[in-house]
Coordinates of C-alpha atoms and ligand atoms in Angstrom, one line a residue:
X296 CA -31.5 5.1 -9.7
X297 CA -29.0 7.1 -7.7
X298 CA -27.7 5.6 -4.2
X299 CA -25.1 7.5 -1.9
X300 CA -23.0 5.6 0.1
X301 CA -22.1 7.9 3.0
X302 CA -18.5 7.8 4.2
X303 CA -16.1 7.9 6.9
X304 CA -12.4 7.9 7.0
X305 CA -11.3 6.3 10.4
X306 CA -7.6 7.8 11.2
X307 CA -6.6 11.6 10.1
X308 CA -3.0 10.9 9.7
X309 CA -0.6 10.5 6.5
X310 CA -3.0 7.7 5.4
X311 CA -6.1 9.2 6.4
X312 CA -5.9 12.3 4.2
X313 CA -5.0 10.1 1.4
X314 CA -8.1 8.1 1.4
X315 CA -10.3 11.5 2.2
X316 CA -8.5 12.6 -0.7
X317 CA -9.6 9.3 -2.6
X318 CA -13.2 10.1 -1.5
X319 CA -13.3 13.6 -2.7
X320 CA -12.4 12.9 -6.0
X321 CA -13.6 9.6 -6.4
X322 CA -16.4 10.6 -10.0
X323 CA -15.4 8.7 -12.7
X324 CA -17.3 7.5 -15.9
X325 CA -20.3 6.0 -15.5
X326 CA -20.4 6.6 -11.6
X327 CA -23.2 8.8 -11.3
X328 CA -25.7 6.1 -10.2
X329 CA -23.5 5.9 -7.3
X330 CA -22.5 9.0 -5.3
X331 CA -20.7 9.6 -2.1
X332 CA -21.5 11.7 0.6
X333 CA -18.5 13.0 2.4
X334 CA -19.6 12.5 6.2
X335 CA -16.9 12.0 8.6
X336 CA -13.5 12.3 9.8
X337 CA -12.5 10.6 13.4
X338 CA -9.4 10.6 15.1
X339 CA -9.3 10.8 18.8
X340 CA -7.1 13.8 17.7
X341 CA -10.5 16.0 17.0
X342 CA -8.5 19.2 16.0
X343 CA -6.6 17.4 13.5
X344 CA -9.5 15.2 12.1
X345 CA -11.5 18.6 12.0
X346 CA -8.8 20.2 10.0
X347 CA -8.3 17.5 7.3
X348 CA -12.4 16.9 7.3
X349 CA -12.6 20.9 6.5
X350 CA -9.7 20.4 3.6
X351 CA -11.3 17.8 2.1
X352 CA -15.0 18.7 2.4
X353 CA -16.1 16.2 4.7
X354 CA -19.3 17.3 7.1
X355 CA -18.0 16.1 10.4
X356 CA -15.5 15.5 13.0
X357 CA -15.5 13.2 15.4
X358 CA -13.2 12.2 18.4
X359 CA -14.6 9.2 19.6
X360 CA -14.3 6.6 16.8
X361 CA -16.7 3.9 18.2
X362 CA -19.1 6.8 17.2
X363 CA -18.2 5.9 13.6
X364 CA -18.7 2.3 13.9
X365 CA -21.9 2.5 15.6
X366 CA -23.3 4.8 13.3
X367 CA -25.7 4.4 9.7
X368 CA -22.6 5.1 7.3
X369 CA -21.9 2.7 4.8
X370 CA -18.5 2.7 4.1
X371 CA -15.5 2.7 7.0
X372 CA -11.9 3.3 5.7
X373 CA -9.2 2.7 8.2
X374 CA -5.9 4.4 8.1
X375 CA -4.7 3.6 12.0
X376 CA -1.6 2.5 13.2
X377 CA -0.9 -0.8 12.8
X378 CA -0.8 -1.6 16.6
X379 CA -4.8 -0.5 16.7
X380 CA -5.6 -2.9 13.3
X381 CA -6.1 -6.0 15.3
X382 CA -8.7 -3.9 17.7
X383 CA -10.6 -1.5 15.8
X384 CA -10.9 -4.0 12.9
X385 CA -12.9 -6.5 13.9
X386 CA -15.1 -4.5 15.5
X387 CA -15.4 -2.1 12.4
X388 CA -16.2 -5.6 10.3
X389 CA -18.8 -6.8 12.5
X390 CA -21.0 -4.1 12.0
X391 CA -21.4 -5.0 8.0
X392 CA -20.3 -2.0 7.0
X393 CA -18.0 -1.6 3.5
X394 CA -14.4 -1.6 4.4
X395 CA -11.4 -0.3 3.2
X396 CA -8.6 -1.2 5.4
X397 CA -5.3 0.4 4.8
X398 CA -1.8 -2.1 4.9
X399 CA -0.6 -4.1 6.4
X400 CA -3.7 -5.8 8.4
X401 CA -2.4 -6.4 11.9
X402 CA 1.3 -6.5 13.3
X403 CA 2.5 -10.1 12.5
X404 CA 0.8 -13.5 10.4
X405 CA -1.3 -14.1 13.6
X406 CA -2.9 -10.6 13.5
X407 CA -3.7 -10.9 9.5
X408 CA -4.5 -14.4 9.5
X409 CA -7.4 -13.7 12.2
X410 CA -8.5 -10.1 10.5
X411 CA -8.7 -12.3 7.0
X412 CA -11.0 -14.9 8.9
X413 CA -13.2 -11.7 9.7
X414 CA -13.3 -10.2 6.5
X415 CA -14.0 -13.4 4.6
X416 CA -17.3 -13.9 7.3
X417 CA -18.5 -10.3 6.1
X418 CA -20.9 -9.8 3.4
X419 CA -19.9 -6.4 3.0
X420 CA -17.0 -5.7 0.3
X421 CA -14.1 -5.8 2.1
X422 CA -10.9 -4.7 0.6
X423 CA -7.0 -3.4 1.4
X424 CA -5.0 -0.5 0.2
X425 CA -2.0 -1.7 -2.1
X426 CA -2.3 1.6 -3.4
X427 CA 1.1 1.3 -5.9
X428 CA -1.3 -1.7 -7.6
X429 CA -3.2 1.3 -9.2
X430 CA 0.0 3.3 -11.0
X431 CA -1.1 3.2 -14.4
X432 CA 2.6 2.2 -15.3
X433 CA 2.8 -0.8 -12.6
X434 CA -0.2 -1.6 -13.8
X435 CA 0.7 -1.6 -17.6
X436 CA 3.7 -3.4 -16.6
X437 CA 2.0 -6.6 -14.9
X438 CA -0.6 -6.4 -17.8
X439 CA 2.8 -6.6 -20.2
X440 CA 4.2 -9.6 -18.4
X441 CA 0.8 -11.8 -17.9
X442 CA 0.5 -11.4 -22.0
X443 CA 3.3 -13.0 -22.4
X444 CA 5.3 -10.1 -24.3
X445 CA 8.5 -11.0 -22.5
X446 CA 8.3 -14.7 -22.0
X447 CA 8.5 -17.0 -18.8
X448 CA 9.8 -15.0 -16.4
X449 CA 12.5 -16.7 -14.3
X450 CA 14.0 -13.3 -12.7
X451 CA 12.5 -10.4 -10.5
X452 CA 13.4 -7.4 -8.7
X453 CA 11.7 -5.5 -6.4
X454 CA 13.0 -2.3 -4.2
X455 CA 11.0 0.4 -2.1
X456 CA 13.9 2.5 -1.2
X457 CA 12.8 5.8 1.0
X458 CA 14.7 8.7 2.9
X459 CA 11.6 9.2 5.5
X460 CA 14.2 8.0 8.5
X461 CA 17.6 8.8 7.2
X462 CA 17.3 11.9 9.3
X463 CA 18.3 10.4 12.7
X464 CA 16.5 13.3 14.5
X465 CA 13.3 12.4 13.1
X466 CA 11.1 11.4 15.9
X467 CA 10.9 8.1 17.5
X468 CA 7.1 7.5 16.2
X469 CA 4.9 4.1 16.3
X470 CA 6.9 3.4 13.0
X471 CA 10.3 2.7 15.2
X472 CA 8.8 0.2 17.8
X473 CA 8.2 -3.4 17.1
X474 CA 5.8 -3.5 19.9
X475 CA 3.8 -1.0 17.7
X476 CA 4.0 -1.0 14.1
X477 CA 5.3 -5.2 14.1
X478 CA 8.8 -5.1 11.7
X479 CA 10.2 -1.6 10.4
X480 CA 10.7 -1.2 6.8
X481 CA 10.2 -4.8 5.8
X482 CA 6.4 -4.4 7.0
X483 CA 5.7 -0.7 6.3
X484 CA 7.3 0.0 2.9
X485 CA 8.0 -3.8 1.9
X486 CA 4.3 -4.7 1.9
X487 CA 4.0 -2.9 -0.9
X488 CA 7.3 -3.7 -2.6
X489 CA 6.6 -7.8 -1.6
X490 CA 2.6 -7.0 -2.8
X491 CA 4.1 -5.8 -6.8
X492 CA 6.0 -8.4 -6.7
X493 CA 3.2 -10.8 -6.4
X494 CA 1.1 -8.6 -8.3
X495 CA 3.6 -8.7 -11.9
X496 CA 5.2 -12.1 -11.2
X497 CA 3.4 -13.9 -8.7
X498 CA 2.8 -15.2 -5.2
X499 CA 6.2 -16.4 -3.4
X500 CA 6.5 -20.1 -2.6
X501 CA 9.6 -19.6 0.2
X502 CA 12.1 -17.3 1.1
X503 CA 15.6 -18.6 0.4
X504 CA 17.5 -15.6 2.8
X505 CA 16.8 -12.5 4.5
X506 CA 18.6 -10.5 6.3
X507 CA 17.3 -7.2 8.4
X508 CA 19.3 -4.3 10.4
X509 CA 18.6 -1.3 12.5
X510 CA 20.8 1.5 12.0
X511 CA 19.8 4.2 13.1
X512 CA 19.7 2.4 17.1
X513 CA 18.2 5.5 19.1
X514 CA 15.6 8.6 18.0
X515 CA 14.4 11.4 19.9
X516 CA 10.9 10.8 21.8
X517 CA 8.4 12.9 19.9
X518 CA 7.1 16.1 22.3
X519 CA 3.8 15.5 21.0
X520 CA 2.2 13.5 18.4
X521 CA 4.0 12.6 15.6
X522 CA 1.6 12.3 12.6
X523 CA 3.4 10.7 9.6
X524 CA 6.9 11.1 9.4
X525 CA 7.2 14.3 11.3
X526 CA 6.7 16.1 14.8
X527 CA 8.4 18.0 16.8
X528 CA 11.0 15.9 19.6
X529 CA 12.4 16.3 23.3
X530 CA 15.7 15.8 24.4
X531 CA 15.4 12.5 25.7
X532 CA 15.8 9.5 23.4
X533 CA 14.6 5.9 23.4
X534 CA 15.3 2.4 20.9
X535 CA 14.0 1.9 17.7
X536 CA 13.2 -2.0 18.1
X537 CA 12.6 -3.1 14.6
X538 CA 14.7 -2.6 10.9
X539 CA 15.8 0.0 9.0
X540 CA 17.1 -2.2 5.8
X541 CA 16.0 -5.3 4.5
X542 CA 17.2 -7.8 1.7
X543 CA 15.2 -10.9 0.8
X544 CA 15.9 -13.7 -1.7
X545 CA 12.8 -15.9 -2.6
X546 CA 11.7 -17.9 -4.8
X547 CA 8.5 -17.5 -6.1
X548 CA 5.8 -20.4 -6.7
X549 CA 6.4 -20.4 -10.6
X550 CA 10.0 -21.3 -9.9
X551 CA 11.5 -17.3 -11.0
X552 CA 14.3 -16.4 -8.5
X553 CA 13.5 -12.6 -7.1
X554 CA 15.9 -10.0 -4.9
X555 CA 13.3 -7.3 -2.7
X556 CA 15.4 -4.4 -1.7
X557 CA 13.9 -2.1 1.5
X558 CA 15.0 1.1 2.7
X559 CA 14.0 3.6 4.9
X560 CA 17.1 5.4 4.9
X561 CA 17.9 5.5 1.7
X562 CA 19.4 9.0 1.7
X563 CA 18.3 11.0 -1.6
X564 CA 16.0 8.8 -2.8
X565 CA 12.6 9.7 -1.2
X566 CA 10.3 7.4 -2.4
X567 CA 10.9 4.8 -5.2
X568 CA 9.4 2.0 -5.5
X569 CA 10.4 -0.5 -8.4
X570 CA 9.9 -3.5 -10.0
X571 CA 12.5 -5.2 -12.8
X572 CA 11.1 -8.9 -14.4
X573 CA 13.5 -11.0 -16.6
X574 CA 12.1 -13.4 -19.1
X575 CA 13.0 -15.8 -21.8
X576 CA 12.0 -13.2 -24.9
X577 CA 12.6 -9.6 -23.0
X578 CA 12.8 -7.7 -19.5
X579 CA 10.6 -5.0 -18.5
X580 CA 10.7 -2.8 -15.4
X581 CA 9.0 0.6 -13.7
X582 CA 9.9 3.1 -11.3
X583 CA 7.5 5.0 -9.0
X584 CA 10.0 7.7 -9.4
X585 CA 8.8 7.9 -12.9
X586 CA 5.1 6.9 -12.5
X587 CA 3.9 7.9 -16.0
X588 CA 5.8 5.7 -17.8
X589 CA 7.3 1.6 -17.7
X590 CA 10.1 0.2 -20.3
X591 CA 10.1 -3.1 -22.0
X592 CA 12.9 -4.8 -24.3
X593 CA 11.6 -7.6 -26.5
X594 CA 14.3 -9.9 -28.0
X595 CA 14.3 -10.1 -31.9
X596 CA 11.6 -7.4 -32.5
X597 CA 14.2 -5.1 -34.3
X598 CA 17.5 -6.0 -35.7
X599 CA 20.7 -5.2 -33.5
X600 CA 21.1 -1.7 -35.2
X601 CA 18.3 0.1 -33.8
X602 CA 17.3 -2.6 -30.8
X603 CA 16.7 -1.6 -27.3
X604 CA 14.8 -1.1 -24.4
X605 CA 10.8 0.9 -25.5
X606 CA 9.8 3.8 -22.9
X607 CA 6.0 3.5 -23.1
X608 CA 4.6 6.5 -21.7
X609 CA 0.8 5.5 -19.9
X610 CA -2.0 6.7 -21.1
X611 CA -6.0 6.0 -21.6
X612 CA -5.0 2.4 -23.2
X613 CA -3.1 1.4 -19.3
X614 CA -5.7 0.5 -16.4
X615 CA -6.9 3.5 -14.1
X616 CA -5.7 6.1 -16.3
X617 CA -9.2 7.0 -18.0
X618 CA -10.8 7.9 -14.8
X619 CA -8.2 9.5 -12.8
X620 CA -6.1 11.9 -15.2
X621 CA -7.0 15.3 -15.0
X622 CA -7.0 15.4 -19.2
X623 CA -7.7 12.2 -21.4
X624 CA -4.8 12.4 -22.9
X625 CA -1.5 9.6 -22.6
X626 CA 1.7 11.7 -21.6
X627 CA -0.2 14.0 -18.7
X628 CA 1.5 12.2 -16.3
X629 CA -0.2 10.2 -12.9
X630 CA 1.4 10.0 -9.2
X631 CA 0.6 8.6 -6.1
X632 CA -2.6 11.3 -5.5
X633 CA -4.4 9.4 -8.7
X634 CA -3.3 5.8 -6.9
X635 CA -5.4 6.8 -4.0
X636 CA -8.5 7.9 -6.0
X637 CA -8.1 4.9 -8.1
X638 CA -7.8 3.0 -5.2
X639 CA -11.3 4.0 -3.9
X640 CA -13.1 4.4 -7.6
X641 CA -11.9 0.4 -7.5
X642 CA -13.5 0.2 -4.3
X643 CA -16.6 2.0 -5.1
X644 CA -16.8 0.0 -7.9
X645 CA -16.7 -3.0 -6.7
X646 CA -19.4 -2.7 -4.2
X647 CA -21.9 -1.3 -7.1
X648 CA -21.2 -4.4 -8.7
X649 CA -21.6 -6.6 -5.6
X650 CA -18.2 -8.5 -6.4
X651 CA -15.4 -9.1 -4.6
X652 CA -12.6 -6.4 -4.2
X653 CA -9.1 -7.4 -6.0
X654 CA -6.7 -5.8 -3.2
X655 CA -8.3 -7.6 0.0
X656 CA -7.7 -9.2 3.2
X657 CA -6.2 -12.5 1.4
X658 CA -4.0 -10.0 -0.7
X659 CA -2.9 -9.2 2.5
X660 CA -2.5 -12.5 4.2
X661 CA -0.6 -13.7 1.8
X662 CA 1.7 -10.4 2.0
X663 CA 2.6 -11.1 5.4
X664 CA 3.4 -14.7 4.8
X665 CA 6.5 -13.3 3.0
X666 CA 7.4 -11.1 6.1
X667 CA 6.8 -13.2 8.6
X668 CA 8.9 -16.4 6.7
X669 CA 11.5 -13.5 6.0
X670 CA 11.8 -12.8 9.8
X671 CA 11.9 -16.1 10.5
X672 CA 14.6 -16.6 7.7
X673 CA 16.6 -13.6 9.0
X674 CA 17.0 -15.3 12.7
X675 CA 17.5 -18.6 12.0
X676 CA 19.6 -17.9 9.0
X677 CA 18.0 -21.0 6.8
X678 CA 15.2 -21.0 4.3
X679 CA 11.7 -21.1 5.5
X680 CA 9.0 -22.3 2.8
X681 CA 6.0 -20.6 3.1
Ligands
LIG944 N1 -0.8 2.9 1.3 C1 0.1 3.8 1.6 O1 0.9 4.2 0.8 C2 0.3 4.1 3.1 C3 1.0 5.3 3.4 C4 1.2 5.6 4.8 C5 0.6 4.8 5.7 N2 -0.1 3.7 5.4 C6 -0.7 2.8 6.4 O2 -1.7 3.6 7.1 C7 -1.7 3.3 8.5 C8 -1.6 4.6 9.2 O3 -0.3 5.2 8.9 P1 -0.1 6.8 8.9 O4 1.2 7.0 8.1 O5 -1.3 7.4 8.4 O6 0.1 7.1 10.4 P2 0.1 8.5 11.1 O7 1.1 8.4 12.2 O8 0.4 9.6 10.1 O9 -1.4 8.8 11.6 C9 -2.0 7.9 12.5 C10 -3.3 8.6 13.0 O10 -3.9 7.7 13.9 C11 -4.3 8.4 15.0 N3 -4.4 7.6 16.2 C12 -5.6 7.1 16.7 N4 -5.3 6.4 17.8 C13 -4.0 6.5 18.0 C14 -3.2 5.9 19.0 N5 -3.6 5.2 20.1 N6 -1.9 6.2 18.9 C15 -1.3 6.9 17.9 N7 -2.1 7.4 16.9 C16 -3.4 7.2 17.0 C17 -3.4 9.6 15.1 O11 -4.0 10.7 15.8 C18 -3.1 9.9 13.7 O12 -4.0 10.8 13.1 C19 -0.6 2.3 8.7 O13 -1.2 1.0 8.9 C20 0.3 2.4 7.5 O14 0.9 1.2 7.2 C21 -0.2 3.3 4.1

């Protein structure tokens, strides 16, 4: 029998088109049992929630987002600043509707920690977008390492090096303040770098050092809105109050050391985020920058004439890539558009089968540990176990 869930995407900014995007192209195998209908997209911004609910095919727009939480849909996704996570969510929770929250959960550990008690009271599926979880090659990379192909791992890398505010006339958005967005690109970009490093190699037992600078000190206000990472600016200027850069040493819970790398300003390297695992037979690693694809060197495979590092190109044998490549074949290439549908065919699936969604509020949680113990580490200049 056929159910429709109906949707609506709470937030029309960067995030917000991404899931809408998710939602439009969210068939996949075996998914027509379950259908959605596109409903709404709210934003108190109505023109801008109008114009991403008309790209995407979604019915309605809708200002006042309370509307969207008091209403019969069945599924919420929220893609809000993360100043408005700690208000909107719970009340979004409480009324049982399926929820797809985007990163980080909240500002700080407090914010998450509470959010995670909410979600775990809800018997709705609840879950969290650590969208780079769904790269076919991340995940054929973490699938690599938990089969033991390259043996114990005792070394990690992980980087998420971006140019979004290298530009020091970009405007001073939420993103800049620490009142707003909690810390800079620690929390916004190193979420997901901290989250893949969990996801291939484990949760983090303690940060060992961490150090975290502003360098760009001053921005220009916005004139208007900034959505995402642009907007026009005025004249006058005001302090970006939380980091550009971050480096963290940890050491994770299976006793591997690991390095996390975080840029923002990262001038000519847009968006890469990375992952590099040492072990006792081989090393493997992946680059965003080359989604389709993740290497691995196996000790002793081949003799020393011909040995070296294999570039396995993904395809339908890696996780995801069945149901969101455009052709069935390995080699087509997937980006970050296919992470979002994946994300929310994951999503959709999970609340078909009535489980319990992999990238949740716990996910989450345990995230922000690692900031918040990497804040810590970064003031008091000692090693904070987590
Ligand atoms: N998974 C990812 O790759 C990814 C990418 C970008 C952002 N995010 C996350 O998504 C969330 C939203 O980020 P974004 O980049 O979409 O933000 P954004 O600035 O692009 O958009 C924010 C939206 O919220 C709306 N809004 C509602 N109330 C507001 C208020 N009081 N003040 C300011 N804006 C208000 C704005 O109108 C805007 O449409 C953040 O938590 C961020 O961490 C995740």
């Amino acid at each position: 029998m056929t159910r429709t869930l109906k949707v609506a995407v709470i937030g029309a900014g960067m995030a917000g088109q991404a899931h809408a995007f998710g939602y439009r192209n969210v068939s996949m195998a075996g998914s027509g049992e379950l259908q959605v209908e596109l409903w709404a997209i709210a934003d108190p911004n109505v023109d801008l929630a109008r114009t991403v609910a008309t790209r995407y095919g979604f019915a309605e727009a809708i200002g006042n987002m309370d509307d969207v939480i008091s209403s019969d849909c069945d599924i919420i996704s929220v893609a809000l600043p993360n100043f408005l996570h700690a208000d909107i969510l719970p009340r979004v929770l409480a009324s049982g509707k399926h929820v797809f929250a985007e990163k980080p959960i909240g500002r700080t550990l407090a914010e998450a920690t509470h959010l995670r008690g909410l979600a775990d009271a809800s018997n709705a599926v609840t879950g969290v977008g650590f969208s780079f979880r769904r790269l076919p090659g991340l995940a054929g990379l973490a699938q690599a390492v938990h089969s033991g192909l390259i043996g114990e791992l005792h070394t990690a890398r992980a980087w998420y090096n971006a140019d979004y505010a290298a530009n020091p006339a970009s405007a001073l958005s939420w993103r800049y303040s620490g009142e707003q967005a909690g810390a800079g690109a620690l929390l916004d970009i190193g979420a997901h770098a901290i989250d893949a490093l969990h996801f291939v190699a484990g949760p983090t037992a303690r940060v060992t050092n961490a150090t975290v600078r502003t360098v760009i000190a001053e921005r220009p206000l916005p004139a208007a809105g900034a959505i995402g990472h642009g907007g026009s600016t005025s004249a006058e200027t005001g302090p970006v109050t939380n980091d550009d850069v971050a480096l963290l040493t940890l050491q994770l819970e299976s006793g591997a050391i690991a390095h996390v790398e975080l840029s923002r300003i990262a001038h000519g390297i847009p968006n890469s985020l990375g992952v590099e695992v040492h072990g006792t037979r081989g090393s493997a690693s992946f680059d965003s920058m080359s989604a389709g694809e993740f290497h691995v060197f196996q000790d002793g495979v081949v003799d020393a004439t011909f040995n070296g590092a294999r570039r396995i190109i993904t395809g339908p044998a890696h996780p995801y890539f069945t149901d969101v490549a455009a052709m069935p074949g390995a080699g087509v290439g997937t980006g970050y558009a296919e992470a979002f549908t994946a994300e929310i065919q994951e999503f959709i699936r999970t609340i078909h089968a009535g489980s319990t969604m992999d990238t949740n509020f716990e996910t989450a949680e345990v995230m922000m540990r690692v900031v918040d113990a990497a804040l810590r580490s970064a003031t008091t200049e000692a090693p904070v176990s987590l």
